[in-house]
Coordinates of C-alpha atoms and ligand atoms in Angstrom, one line a residue:
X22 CA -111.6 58.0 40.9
X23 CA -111.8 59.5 37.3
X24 CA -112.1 56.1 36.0
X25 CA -114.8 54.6 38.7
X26 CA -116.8 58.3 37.2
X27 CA -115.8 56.6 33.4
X28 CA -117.6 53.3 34.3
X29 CA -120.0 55.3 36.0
X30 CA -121.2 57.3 33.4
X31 CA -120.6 54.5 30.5
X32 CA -121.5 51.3 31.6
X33 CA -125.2 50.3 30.0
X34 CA -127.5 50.2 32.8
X35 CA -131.0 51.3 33.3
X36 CA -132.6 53.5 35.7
X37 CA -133.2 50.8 38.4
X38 CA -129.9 49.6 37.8
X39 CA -128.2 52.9 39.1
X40 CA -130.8 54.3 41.7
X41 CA -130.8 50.8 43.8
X42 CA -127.0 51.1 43.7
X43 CA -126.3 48.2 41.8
X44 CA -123.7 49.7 39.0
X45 CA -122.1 51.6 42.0
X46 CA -121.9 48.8 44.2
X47 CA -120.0 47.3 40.7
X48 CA -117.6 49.8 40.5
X49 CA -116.8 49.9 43.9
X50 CA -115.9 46.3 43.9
X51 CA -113.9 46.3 40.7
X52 CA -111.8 49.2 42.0
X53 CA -111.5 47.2 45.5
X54 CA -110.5 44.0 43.3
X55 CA -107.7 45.5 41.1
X56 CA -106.6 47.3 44.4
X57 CA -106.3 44.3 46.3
X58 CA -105.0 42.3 43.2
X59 CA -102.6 40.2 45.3
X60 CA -104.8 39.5 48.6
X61 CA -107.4 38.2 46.6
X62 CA -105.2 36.2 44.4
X63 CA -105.7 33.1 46.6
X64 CA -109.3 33.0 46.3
X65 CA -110.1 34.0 43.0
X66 CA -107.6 30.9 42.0
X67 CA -109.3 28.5 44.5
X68 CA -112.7 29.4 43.0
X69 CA -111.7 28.8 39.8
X70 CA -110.0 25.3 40.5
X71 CA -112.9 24.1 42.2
X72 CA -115.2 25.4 39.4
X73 CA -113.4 23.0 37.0
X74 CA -112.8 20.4 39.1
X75 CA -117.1 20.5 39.8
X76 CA -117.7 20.1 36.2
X77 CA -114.6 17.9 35.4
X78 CA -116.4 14.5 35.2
X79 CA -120.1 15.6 34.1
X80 CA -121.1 13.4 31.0
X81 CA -122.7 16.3 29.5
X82 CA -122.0 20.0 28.7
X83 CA -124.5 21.8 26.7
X84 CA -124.9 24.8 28.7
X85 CA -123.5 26.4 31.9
X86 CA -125.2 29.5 34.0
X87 CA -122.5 30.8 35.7
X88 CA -124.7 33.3 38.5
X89 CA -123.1 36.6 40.1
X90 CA -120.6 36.5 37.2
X91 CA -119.5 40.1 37.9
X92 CA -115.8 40.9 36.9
X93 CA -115.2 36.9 35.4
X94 CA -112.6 37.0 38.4
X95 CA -113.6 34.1 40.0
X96 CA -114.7 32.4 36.3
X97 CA -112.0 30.2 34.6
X98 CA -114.0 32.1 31.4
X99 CA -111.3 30.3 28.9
X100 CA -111.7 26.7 30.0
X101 CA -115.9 26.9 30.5
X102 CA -115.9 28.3 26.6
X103 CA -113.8 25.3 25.8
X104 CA -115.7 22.5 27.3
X105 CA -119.3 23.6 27.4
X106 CA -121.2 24.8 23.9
X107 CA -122.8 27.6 25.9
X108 CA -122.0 29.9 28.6
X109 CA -124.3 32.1 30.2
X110 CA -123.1 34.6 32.7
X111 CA -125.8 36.5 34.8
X112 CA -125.5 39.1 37.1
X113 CA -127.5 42.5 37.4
X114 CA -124.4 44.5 36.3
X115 CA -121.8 43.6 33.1
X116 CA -119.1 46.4 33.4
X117 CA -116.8 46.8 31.0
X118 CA -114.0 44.2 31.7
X119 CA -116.5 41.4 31.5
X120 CA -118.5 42.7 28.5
X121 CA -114.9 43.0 26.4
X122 CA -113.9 39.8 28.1
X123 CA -117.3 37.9 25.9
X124 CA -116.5 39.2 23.0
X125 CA -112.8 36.8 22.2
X126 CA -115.9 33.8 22.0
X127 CA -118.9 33.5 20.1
X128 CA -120.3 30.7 22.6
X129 CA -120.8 32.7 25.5
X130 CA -123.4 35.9 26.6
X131 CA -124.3 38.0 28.6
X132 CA -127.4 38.1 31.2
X133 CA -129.0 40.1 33.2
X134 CA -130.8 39.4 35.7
X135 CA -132.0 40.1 39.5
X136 CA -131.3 37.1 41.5
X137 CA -132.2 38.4 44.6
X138 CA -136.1 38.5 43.6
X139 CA -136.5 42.3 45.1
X140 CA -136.2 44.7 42.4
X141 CA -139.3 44.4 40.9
X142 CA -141.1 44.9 44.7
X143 CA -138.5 47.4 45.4
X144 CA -139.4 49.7 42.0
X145 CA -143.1 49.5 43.0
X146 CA -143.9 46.5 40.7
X147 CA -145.5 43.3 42.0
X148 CA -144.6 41.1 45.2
X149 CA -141.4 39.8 45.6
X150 CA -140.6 36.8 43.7
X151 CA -139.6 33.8 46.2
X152 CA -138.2 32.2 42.8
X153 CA -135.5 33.9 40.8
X154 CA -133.8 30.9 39.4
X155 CA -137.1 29.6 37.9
X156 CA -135.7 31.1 34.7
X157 CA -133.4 28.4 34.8
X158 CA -135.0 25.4 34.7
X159 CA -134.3 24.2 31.3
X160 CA -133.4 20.3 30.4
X161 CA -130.0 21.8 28.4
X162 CA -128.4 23.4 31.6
X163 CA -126.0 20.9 32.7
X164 CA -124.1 22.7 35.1
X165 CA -124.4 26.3 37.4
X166 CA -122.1 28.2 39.2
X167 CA -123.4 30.2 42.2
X168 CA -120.5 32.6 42.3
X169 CA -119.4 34.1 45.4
X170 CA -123.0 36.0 45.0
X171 CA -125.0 34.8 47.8
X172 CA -124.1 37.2 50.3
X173 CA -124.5 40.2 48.3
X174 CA -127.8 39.4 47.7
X175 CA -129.5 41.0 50.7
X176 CA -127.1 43.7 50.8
X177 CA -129.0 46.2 48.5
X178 CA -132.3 45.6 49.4
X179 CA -131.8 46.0 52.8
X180 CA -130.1 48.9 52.4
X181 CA -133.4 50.3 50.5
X182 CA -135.3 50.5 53.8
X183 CA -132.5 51.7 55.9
X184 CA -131.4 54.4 53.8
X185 CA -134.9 55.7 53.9
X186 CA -135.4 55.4 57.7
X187 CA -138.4 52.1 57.2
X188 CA -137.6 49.5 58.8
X189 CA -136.5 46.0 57.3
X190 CA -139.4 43.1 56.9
X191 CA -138.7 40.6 59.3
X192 CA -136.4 37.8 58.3
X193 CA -135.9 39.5 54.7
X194 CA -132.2 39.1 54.7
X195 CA -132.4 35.4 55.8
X196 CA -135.8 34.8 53.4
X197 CA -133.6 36.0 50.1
X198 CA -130.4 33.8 51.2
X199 CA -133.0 30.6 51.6
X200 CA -134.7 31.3 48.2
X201 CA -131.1 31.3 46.4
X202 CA -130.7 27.8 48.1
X203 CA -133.7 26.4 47.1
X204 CA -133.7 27.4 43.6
X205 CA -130.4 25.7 43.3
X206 CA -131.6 22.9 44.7
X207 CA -134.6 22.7 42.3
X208 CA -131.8 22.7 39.7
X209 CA -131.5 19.6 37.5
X210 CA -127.9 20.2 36.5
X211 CA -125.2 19.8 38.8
X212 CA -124.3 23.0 40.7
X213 CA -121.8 24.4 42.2
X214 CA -121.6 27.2 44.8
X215 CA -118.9 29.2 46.4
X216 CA -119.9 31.8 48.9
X217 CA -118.2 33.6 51.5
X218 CA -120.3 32.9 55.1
X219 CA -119.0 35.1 57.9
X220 CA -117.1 38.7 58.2
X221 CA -114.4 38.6 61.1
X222 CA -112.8 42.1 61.8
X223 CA -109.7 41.9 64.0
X224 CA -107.5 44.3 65.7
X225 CA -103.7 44.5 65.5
X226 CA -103.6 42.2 68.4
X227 CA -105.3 39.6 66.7
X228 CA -108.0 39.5 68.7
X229 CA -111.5 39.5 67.1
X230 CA -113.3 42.4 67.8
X231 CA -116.9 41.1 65.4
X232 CA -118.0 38.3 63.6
X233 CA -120.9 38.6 61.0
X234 CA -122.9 36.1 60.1
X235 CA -122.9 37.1 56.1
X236 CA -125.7 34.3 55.3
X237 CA -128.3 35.8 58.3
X238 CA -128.8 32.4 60.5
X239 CA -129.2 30.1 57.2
X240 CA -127.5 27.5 58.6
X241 CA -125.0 25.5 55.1
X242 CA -124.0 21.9 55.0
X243 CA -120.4 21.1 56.0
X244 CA -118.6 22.4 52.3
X245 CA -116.2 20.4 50.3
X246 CA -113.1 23.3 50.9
X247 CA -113.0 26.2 53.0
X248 CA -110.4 28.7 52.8
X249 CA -109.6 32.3 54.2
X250 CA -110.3 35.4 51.7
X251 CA -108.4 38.4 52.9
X252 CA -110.6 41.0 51.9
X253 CA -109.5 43.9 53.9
X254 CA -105.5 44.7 55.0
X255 CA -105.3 47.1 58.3
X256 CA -105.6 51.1 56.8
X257 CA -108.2 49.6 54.3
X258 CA -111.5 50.0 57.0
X259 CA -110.0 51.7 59.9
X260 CA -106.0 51.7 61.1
X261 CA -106.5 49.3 63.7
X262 CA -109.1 46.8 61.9
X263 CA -108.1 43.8 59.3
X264 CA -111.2 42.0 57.9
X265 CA -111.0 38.5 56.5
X266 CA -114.1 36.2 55.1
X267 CA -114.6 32.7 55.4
X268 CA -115.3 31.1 52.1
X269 CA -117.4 28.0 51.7
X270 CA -117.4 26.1 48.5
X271 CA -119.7 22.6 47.1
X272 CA -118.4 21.4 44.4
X273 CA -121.7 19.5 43.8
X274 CA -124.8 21.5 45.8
X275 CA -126.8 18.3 45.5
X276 CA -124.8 16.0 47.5
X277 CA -124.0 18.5 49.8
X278 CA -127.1 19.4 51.0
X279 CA -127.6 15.8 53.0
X280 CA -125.0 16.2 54.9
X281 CA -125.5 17.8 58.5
X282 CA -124.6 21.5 58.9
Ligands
LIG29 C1 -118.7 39.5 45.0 S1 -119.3 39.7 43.4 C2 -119.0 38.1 42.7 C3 -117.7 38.0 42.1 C4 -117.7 37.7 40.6 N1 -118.0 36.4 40.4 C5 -116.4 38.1 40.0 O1 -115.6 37.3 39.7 O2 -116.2 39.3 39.9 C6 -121.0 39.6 43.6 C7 -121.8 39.9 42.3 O3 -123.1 39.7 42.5 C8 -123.8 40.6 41.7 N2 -125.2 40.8 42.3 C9 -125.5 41.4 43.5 N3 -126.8 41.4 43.7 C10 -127.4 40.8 42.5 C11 -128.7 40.6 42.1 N4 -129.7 40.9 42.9 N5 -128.9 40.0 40.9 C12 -127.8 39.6 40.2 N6 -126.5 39.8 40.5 C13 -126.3 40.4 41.7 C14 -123.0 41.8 41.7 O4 -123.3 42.7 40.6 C15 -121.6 41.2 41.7 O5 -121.1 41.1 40.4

């Protein structure tokens, strides 16, 4: 508690950062991470292995964008400094860990960004922006990382119109998801993305009380691995309730995307 209040109060981050919940939602997560340290272990190490084996063979490596960057849990920080001559890491929130984390290499920085094109709408300032990764499209970016980000994209902005009782544009949730995908496929350099897809809650029976479609209907080629990311033990949301994700992860987006869904 007293040191989610210490990130609170001292992590940089502006007015909009904090009142659309975005530094909370930050600190929440990082306390959820080091809680669940062990649980997690699994997919924060297949992420990472399937980030370098995506950029293994690329021919070049100028700069990589590594999106959602958040805690570097999921970002084999190290080996991308080593291989590439610039790192960027995005994300609408750098806490503390990550910020500290930069500093051991004089390649690599720190971005932020809103990726889910809302904030600017949200704040009262313009239309929503259907392109987000526009920013991105630079001959020198040889490789992306979309990572484990996509779902949490909606997550605040439709909590904006619920928490003050308006109700949600139709298809908003789904619209956001789709504009992530098809700035990444715009991309010219290769891209990789890891994303978790659907929520399943289950009692101590093992029988599934809900399934939650995290991606709302956008429907994602068959991925290159899938594995099980046990995000919540039983006691964590409820006695009775466990809650695992199903994690989907292309090692290159671009091929991906032909196959069927
Ligand atoms: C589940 S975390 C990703 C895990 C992260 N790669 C790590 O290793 O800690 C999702 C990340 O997406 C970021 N995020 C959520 N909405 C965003 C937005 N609109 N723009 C940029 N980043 C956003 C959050 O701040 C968070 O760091």
């Amino acid at each position: 508690m007293l040191i989610e209040f210490f990130h609170y109060l001292t992590t940089p981050a502006s007015l909009t950062q904090r009142r659309l919940g975005y530094l909370r939602e930050s600190v929440l997560l990082m306390s959820r991470s080091r809680r669940r340290h062990a649980a997690w272990a699994a997919h924060l190490d297949a992420s990472r292995s399937i980030i370098r084996q995506a950029s293994a063979d690329l021919v070049r490596r100028r700069t990589t964008v590594i999106l959602g960057s958040g805690l570097l849990d999921d970002v084999p920080l190290p080996y991308l400094a080593e291989c590439f001559e610039k790192v960027i890491l995005v994300d609408m929130i750098h806490l503390w860990p990550a910020r500290l984390a930069v500093r051991r290499y004089t390649n690599v920085t720190l971005q932020v960004a809103d990726l889910s094109g809302c904030v600017d709408w949200l704040r009262g300032e313009g239309e929503r922006c259907t392109d987000p990764l526009a920013f991105l499209d630079r001959e020198e970016i040889d490789f992306v990382v979309s990572a484990n980000l996509l779902s949490q994209l909606p997550i605040l902005p439709l909590d904006w119109f619920e928490s003050r009782g308006r109700s949600i544009p139709d298809g908003l949730g789904r619209s956001i998801v789709m504009n992530h995908l098809e700035g990444l496929t715009r991309l010219r350099g290769r891209v990789c993305l890891l994303t978790d897809v659907e929520q399943v809650t289950e009692d101590r029976k093992g029988r599934v009380v809900e399934r939650f479609d995290l991606l709302h209907e956008s429907a994602l080629p068959a991925p290159d691995r899938s594995w099980i990311w046990d995000i919540a033990p039983f006691g964590e949301i409820g006695r009775g309730n466990r809650q695992h994700h199903r994690v989907h992860a292309y090692a290159d987006w671009h091929m991906a995307m032909h196959r069927p869904t």
